[in-house]
Short mmCIF file of C-alpha atoms and ligand atoms in Angstrom, two decimals:
data_model
loop_
_atom_site.label_atom_id
_atom_site.label_comp_id
_atom_site.label_asym_id
_atom_site.label_seq_id
_atom_site.Cartn_x
_atom_site.Cartn_y
_atom_site.Cartn_z
CA MET L 1 -18.72 4.83 -29.60
CA ASN L 2 -19.61 3.02 -26.97
CA ARG L 3 -19.96 5.21 -23.07
CA SER L 4 -18.80 2.47 -21.17
CA LEU L 5 -15.43 3.11 -22.92
CA ASP L 6 -15.03 6.97 -23.85
CA HIS L 7 -12.07 7.30 -21.60
CA THR L 8 -12.97 11.04 -22.26
CA THR L 9 -15.18 11.28 -19.54
CA SER L 10 -14.85 7.89 -16.46
CA LEU L 11 -11.16 7.92 -14.93
CA ARG L 12 -9.06 5.42 -15.62
CA ILE L 13 -7.86 2.99 -12.75
CA ALA L 14 -5.53 0.26 -13.33
CA ILE L 15 -5.18 -2.74 -10.76
CA GLN L 16 -3.25 -5.70 -10.79
CA LYS L 17 -5.67 -8.58 -12.43
CA SER L 18 -4.73 -11.43 -10.26
CA GLY L 19 -2.24 -11.90 -7.57
CA ARG L 20 -1.28 -9.84 -3.72
CA LEU L 21 -2.26 -6.71 -4.59
CA THR L 22 -5.95 -7.60 -6.11
CA ASP L 23 -7.88 -8.24 -2.73
CA LYS L 24 -6.49 -4.84 -1.10
CA THR L 25 -7.32 -2.55 -3.62
CA ILE L 26 -11.08 -4.17 -4.08
CA ASP L 27 -10.72 -4.08 -0.11
CA LEU L 28 -9.74 -0.56 -0.33
CA LEU L 29 -11.64 0.90 -3.40
CA HIS L 30 -15.13 -1.06 -1.73
CA GLY L 31 -14.32 1.02 1.58
CA ILE L 32 -14.54 4.33 -0.19
CA GLY L 33 -17.93 3.96 -1.96
CA ILE L 34 -16.88 2.76 -5.25
CA GLU L 35 -18.98 -0.16 -6.42
CA PHE L 36 -18.12 -2.37 -9.23
CA ASP L 37 -18.46 -6.60 -9.62
CA ASN L 38 -17.62 -9.07 -11.90
CA TYR L 39 -14.08 -8.40 -12.07
CA LYS L 40 -12.88 -11.89 -11.50
CA ARG L 41 -14.45 -11.64 -15.71
CA ASN L 42 -13.43 -8.54 -17.32
CA LEU L 43 -10.81 -7.03 -18.27
CA MET L 44 -12.81 -3.49 -17.68
CA VAL L 45 -15.36 -3.27 -15.84
CA LYS L 46 -17.20 0.14 -15.55
CA THR L 47 -18.57 1.94 -11.67
CA ARG L 48 -21.54 1.83 -11.06
CA ASN L 49 -21.57 4.94 -8.34
CA PHE L 50 -19.11 6.78 -9.50
CA ASP L 51 -17.59 8.24 -12.87
CA VAL L 52 -14.29 5.57 -12.80
CA GLU L 53 -13.99 2.59 -14.24
CA LEU L 54 -11.17 -0.66 -13.47
CA LEU L 55 -9.02 -1.75 -16.31
CA LEU L 56 -7.82 -5.36 -14.92
CA LEU L 57 -4.01 -5.57 -15.20
CA ARG L 58 -0.40 -7.76 -15.12
CA ASP L 59 0.80 -5.30 -12.22
CA ASP L 60 3.92 -4.50 -14.33
CA ASP L 61 2.48 -2.82 -17.37
CA ILE L 62 0.15 -0.84 -14.89
CA PRO L 63 3.84 1.71 -14.67
CA GLU L 64 3.93 1.62 -18.66
CA TYR L 65 -0.01 2.18 -19.42
CA VAL L 66 -0.03 5.42 -16.60
CA GLN L 67 2.98 6.53 -18.01
CA ASP L 68 0.69 6.23 -21.52
CA GLY L 69 -2.28 8.24 -19.77
CA ILE L 70 -3.94 4.49 -21.05
CA CYS L 71 -4.25 5.01 -17.81
CA ASP L 72 -4.88 7.84 -15.34
CA LEU L 73 -3.90 5.98 -11.85
CA GLY L 74 -2.70 3.06 -11.08
CA PHE L 75 -2.79 1.31 -7.90
CA VAL L 76 0.99 -1.23 -8.00
CA GLY L 77 3.55 -1.30 -6.00
CA ALA L 78 6.87 0.56 -6.15
CA ASN L 79 8.75 -1.82 -7.29
CA GLU L 80 7.44 -1.97 -10.11
CA VAL L 81 7.48 1.60 -10.55
CA PHE L 82 11.80 2.91 -9.40
CA GLU L 83 11.69 -1.10 -12.06
CA LYS L 84 10.06 0.47 -15.02
CA ASN L 85 11.45 4.26 -14.48
CA THR L 86 8.39 5.46 -15.41
CA ARG L 87 7.48 9.00 -14.66
CA VAL L 88 4.49 9.48 -13.50
CA ASN L 89 3.68 10.49 -10.14
CA VAL L 90 3.21 9.38 -6.54
CA LEU L 91 0.27 10.15 -5.27
CA ARG L 92 0.16 7.93 -1.35
CA GLY L 93 2.38 5.84 -0.03
CA LEU L 94 -1.43 3.38 0.41
CA ASN L 95 0.67 0.70 3.11
CA TYR L 96 0.29 -2.66 2.17
CA GLY L 97 1.84 -5.83 -0.21
CA ASN L 98 4.65 -4.33 1.53
CA CYS L 99 8.02 -5.86 0.35
CA ARG L 100 11.90 -5.00 -0.38
CA LEU L 101 13.59 -5.70 -2.93
CA ALA L 102 16.62 -7.68 -1.07
CA VAL L 103 20.01 -9.12 -2.42
CA ALA L 104 20.68 -12.68 -0.80
CA SER L 105 23.72 -15.40 -1.60
CA PRO L 106 23.39 -18.85 -0.06
CA LYS L 107 24.26 -19.04 4.11
CA ASP L 108 27.36 -20.54 3.65
CA SER L 109 28.26 -18.27 1.04
CA ALA L 110 30.90 -15.56 1.29
CA LEU L 111 28.91 -12.64 -0.50
CA VAL L 112 27.97 -11.03 2.48
CA ASN L 113 28.33 -7.34 1.81
CA PRO L 114 27.97 -4.96 -1.60
CA SER L 115 31.47 -4.84 -2.25
CA ASP L 116 31.83 -8.55 -2.14
CA PHE L 117 30.13 -8.62 -5.81
CA GLU L 118 32.84 -7.58 -8.09
CA GLY L 119 32.07 -9.57 -11.00
CA LYS L 120 30.09 -12.28 -9.70
CA LYS L 121 26.49 -13.41 -11.02
CA ILE L 122 23.50 -12.20 -9.94
CA ALA L 123 19.74 -13.84 -10.62
CA THR L 124 16.69 -10.98 -10.72
CA SER L 125 13.00 -9.77 -12.34
CA TYR L 126 14.52 -6.27 -11.12
CA PRO L 127 17.69 -5.63 -13.25
CA PHE L 128 17.24 -2.01 -14.10
CA LEU L 129 16.49 -1.08 -9.92
CA THR L 130 20.18 -3.72 -8.89
CA LYS L 131 22.08 -2.90 -11.73
CA ARG L 132 21.69 0.97 -10.62
CA PHE L 133 22.45 -0.19 -7.26
CA PHE L 134 25.89 -1.38 -7.73
CA GLU L 135 26.76 0.35 -10.41
CA ASP L 136 26.01 4.09 -7.12
CA GLN L 137 28.76 2.06 -5.54
CA GLY L 138 30.80 1.33 -8.57
CA ILE L 139 30.91 -2.28 -7.71
CA SER L 140 30.14 -4.52 -11.59
CA ILE L 141 28.64 -7.40 -11.61
CA GLU L 142 26.86 -9.56 -14.47
CA MET L 143 23.33 -9.99 -14.10
CA VAL L 144 20.76 -12.98 -14.77
CA GLU L 145 17.61 -11.90 -15.69
CA ILE L 146 15.36 -14.80 -14.96
CA SER L 147 11.57 -13.64 -14.71
CA GLY L 148 10.19 -15.84 -11.70
CA ALA L 149 11.44 -18.75 -9.33
CA VAL L 150 14.84 -16.89 -8.52
CA GLU L 151 15.84 -18.14 -5.31
CA ILE L 152 16.19 -21.17 -6.59
CA THR L 153 18.94 -19.95 -9.15
CA PRO L 154 22.27 -19.92 -7.28
CA GLN L 155 21.05 -23.97 -6.07
CA LEU L 156 21.50 -24.52 -9.60
CA HIS L 157 24.84 -22.55 -9.80
CA VAL L 158 22.54 -19.96 -12.49
CA ALA L 159 23.99 -17.59 -10.19
CA ASP L 160 25.96 -16.23 -7.27
CA ALA L 161 23.26 -14.54 -5.73
CA ILE L 162 19.64 -13.33 -6.32
CA SER L 163 18.04 -10.12 -6.25
CA ASP L 164 14.40 -10.79 -4.96
CA LEU L 165 11.48 -9.46 -4.04
CA VAL L 166 11.15 -10.45 0.01
CA SER L 167 8.67 -9.41 2.62
CA THR L 168 8.39 -12.32 5.77
CA GLY L 169 11.54 -14.30 4.39
CA GLY L 170 10.07 -17.74 4.42
CA THR L 171 11.26 -18.39 1.20
CA LEU L 172 14.61 -17.40 1.45
CA LYS L 173 15.41 -19.34 3.86
CA ALA L 174 13.45 -22.19 2.56
CA ASN L 175 16.55 -22.32 -0.41
CA GLY L 176 18.71 -21.68 2.25
CA LEU L 177 19.70 -18.66 1.61
CA VAL L 178 20.48 -15.26 3.40
CA GLU L 179 19.08 -11.63 3.07
CA ARG L 180 22.41 -9.11 3.44
CA PHE L 181 21.18 -5.99 2.11
CA THR L 182 18.46 -3.88 0.84
CA ILE L 183 18.12 -2.15 -2.77
CA LEU L 184 14.55 -0.81 -2.05
CA GLU L 185 11.37 -1.07 0.44
CA SER L 186 8.16 -0.99 -1.21
CA GLU L 187 4.70 -0.74 -0.38
CA THR L 188 1.53 -0.03 -3.03
CA LYS L 189 1.20 3.58 -4.83
CA LEU L 190 -1.65 5.14 -6.00
CA ILE L 191 0.37 6.55 -9.22
CA GLN L 192 -0.85 9.37 -11.47
CA THR L 193 -0.58 9.94 -15.83
CA GLN L 194 1.46 13.15 -16.25
CA GLN L 195 -0.18 13.50 -18.81
CA ALA L 196 -2.66 16.25 -19.44
CA LEU L 197 -6.10 15.80 -17.66
CA SER L 198 -9.40 18.00 -18.30
CA GLU L 199 -10.67 20.02 -15.82
CA GLY L 200 -13.22 17.58 -14.97
CA LYS L 201 -11.28 13.83 -14.79
CA GLN L 202 -8.84 16.58 -12.38
CA GLN L 203 -12.13 17.45 -9.56
CA LEU L 204 -13.15 13.46 -9.78
CA ILE L 205 -8.91 12.68 -8.74
CA GLN L 206 -9.75 15.38 -5.84
CA LYS L 207 -12.61 13.67 -4.69
CA PHE L 208 -11.05 10.02 -5.20
CA LEU L 209 -7.91 11.14 -3.26
CA GLN L 210 -10.26 12.96 -0.01
CA ARG L 211 -11.87 9.43 0.02
CA ILE L 212 -8.72 8.09 -0.38
CA ASP L 213 -7.37 9.55 2.79
CA GLY L 214 -10.52 9.92 5.39
CA TYR L 215 -10.82 5.08 4.77
CA GLN L 216 -6.84 5.36 5.32
CA THR L 217 -7.45 8.14 8.43
CA ALA L 218 -10.42 4.85 9.45
CA LYS L 219 -8.27 2.41 9.49
CA LYS L 220 -5.63 3.89 11.88
CA SER L 221 -7.78 5.06 14.12
CA ARG L 222 -10.70 3.50 16.83
CA TYR L 223 -14.19 4.82 17.94
CA ILE L 224 -12.94 4.66 21.93
CA LEU L 225 -16.25 4.91 24.44
CA MET L 226 -15.62 4.97 27.94
CA ASN L 227 -17.82 6.51 31.02
CA ALA L 228 -16.01 8.45 34.14
CA PRO L 229 -16.43 9.90 37.32
CA LEU L 230 -17.00 13.93 36.56
CA SER L 231 -13.84 14.03 38.96
CA SER L 232 -11.53 12.30 36.50
CA VAL L 233 -13.07 14.37 33.46
CA GLU L 234 -9.31 16.43 33.27
CA THR L 235 -7.44 14.03 33.59
CA ILE L 236 -8.95 11.37 31.47
CA LYS L 237 -8.84 15.09 28.05
CA ALA L 238 -5.40 15.27 28.89
CA LEU L 239 -4.21 11.45 28.41
CA LEU L 240 -6.72 10.90 25.27
CA PRO L 241 -5.10 11.26 21.99
CA SER L 242 -7.30 12.50 20.32
CA MET L 243 -7.75 14.31 17.27
CA LYS L 244 -10.24 16.86 18.37
CA SER L 245 -11.78 17.60 21.24
CA PRO L 246 -13.54 14.43 22.95
CA THR L 247 -17.48 14.38 23.36
CA ILE L 248 -18.62 14.65 27.22
CA MET L 249 -21.82 13.80 27.34
CA PRO L 250 -23.54 13.80 31.44
CA LEU L 251 -25.08 10.46 32.60
CA ALA L 252 -28.32 9.60 33.95
CA GLU L 253 -26.94 8.90 37.64
CA THR L 254 -25.13 11.22 38.59
CA GLU L 255 -21.56 13.10 39.19
CA MET L 256 -21.23 10.60 36.06
CA VAL L 257 -20.54 10.86 32.60
CA ALA L 258 -19.60 9.35 28.94
CA ILE L 259 -16.77 10.78 26.97
CA HIS L 260 -16.51 10.13 23.32
CA SER L 261 -13.17 10.57 20.96
CA VAL L 262 -11.30 9.34 18.26
CA ILE L 263 -8.07 8.17 19.43
CA PRO L 264 -5.14 6.67 16.79
CA TYR L 265 -5.10 2.94 17.31
CA ASP L 266 -1.56 2.07 17.80
CA GLN L 267 -1.61 4.55 20.87
CA PHE L 268 -5.23 2.47 21.94
CA TRP L 269 -4.06 0.33 24.67
CA ASP L 270 -1.78 2.24 26.00
CA VAL L 271 -3.93 4.49 26.84
CA MET L 272 -6.61 2.49 28.37
CA GLU L 273 -4.76 1.62 31.52
CA GLN L 274 -3.48 5.14 32.01
CA LEU L 275 -7.97 6.19 32.17
CA GLN L 276 -8.48 2.99 34.26
CA ASP L 277 -6.21 4.18 36.74
CA ALA L 278 -7.64 8.00 36.08
CA GLY L 279 -11.62 5.85 36.59
CA ALA L 280 -12.65 5.17 34.02
CA SER L 281 -13.94 1.83 33.21
CA ASP L 282 -17.26 -0.07 30.20
CA ILE L 283 -14.30 1.36 28.03
CA VAL L 284 -15.06 -0.02 24.45
CA MET L 285 -13.34 0.34 21.74
CA LEU L 286 -14.93 0.70 18.14
CA PRO L 287 -13.52 0.57 13.83
CA ILE L 288 -14.60 3.40 12.01
CA GLU L 289 -15.68 2.55 8.97
CA SER L 290 -14.52 6.13 6.89
CA MET L 291 -14.15 9.39 7.96
CA ILE L 292 -13.85 13.29 6.86
CA ALA L 293 -11.79 15.52 8.47
P1 LIG M 1 1.07 -10.63 -12.60
O1 LIG M 1 0.23 -11.73 -12.94
O2 LIG M 1 0.26 -9.58 -12.29
O3 LIG M 1 3.06 -10.14 -12.93
P2 LIG M 1 3.27 -11.35 -10.08
O4 LIG M 1 3.46 -12.24 -10.08
O5 LIG M 1 3.95 -10.82 -10.87
O6 LIG M 1 1.54 -10.94 -10.92
P3 LIG M 1 2.52 -11.25 -7.42
O7 LIG M 1 2.62 -12.16 -7.11
O8 LIG M 1 1.19 -10.86 -7.28
O9 LIG M 1 2.48 -10.29 -8.90
O10 LIG M 1 2.68 -9.25 -6.64
C1 LIG M 1 2.49 -8.29 -6.93
C2 LIG M 1 3.25 -7.11 -5.93
O11 LIG M 1 3.05 -7.44 -4.51
C3 LIG M 1 4.95 -7.01 -6.04
O12 LIG M 1 5.20 -6.73 -7.48
C4 LIG M 1 4.80 -6.57 -4.55
O13 LIG M 1 5.52 -5.12 -5.19
C5 LIG M 1 4.29 -6.86 -3.81
N1 LIG M 1 4.75 -8.30 -3.07
C6 LIG M 1 4.50 -7.97 -1.54
N2 LIG M 1 5.48 -8.99 -0.84
C7 LIG M 1 5.29 -9.50 -2.21
C8 LIG M 1 6.56 -10.83 -1.97
N3 LIG M 1 7.39 -11.73 -1.10
N4 LIG M 1 7.08 -11.07 -3.26
C9 LIG M 1 6.69 -10.81 -4.02
N5 LIG M 1 5.60 -9.24 -4.38
C10 LIG M 1 6.08 -8.93 -3.02
ZN1 LIG M 2 3.16 -8.78 -11.86
#
């Protein structure tokens, strides 16, 4: 047996072959130290330094491959996981590929609230989620199932409205459609099969998750360095939203210290101004590759 295909020892992970999730998923895998190449030409890629093989698939197929245990893990949008109604464990939300499944109708249409849609035709590639959304509210709609270019159907009088994925809303606008309400908020999820896994694979998944958590925390954090007068240290310490106590080092110049800390990126700019007011100078912010708490 070809060892590279021996699924009992390697963790097999499904990712989208080519599409909106591909680059970010590859970046994440590289970011957590998993090395591989040639993913564009192959359907199965063996990684060089981690006991993992990648299976490159259409995103629609990923939930079922994971549910059935053909793959142990998968990176795929929540929209696909829930549309396929698969039984998988969602391990992490990864905050990329963010979008929503929303209902939109032509801008001059009277179809605004869910109740307006009774008996109307809705075109979608997400029949399961769309039908369930309306059914839950006791509204019956006529479903027009379409696999692509859903946004054109109202102009062609194929449907009265659509239910489709939206991120910026640009495509809707270009087709004279207005977003009315959301059925599902989506982001990329890391999912795991519910099939039994060997001890070895379970350990590998724990290691994989620890790396992902480290990578995600690092992405949200910045390393911050500054100089400050000794007399300001207590004020500055109180201002820093650090995860840990900051590092304080004496400088050659007496009465001055260097302060190093890790802070959440989204608080950097607010804090920076307050640090300046408190006497800090030469404030430097650096990205962090990864961190393990
Ligand atoms: P495949 O060939 O793999 O089936 P696809 O055309 O179905 O590709 P993409 O358009 O690459 O899929 O979208 C993949 C995923 O990206 C979606 O399932 C969704 O989770 C996410 N996504 C984020 N924003 C959008 C958007 N504006 N439109 C569609 N998908 C989006
Ligand atoms: Zn798809």
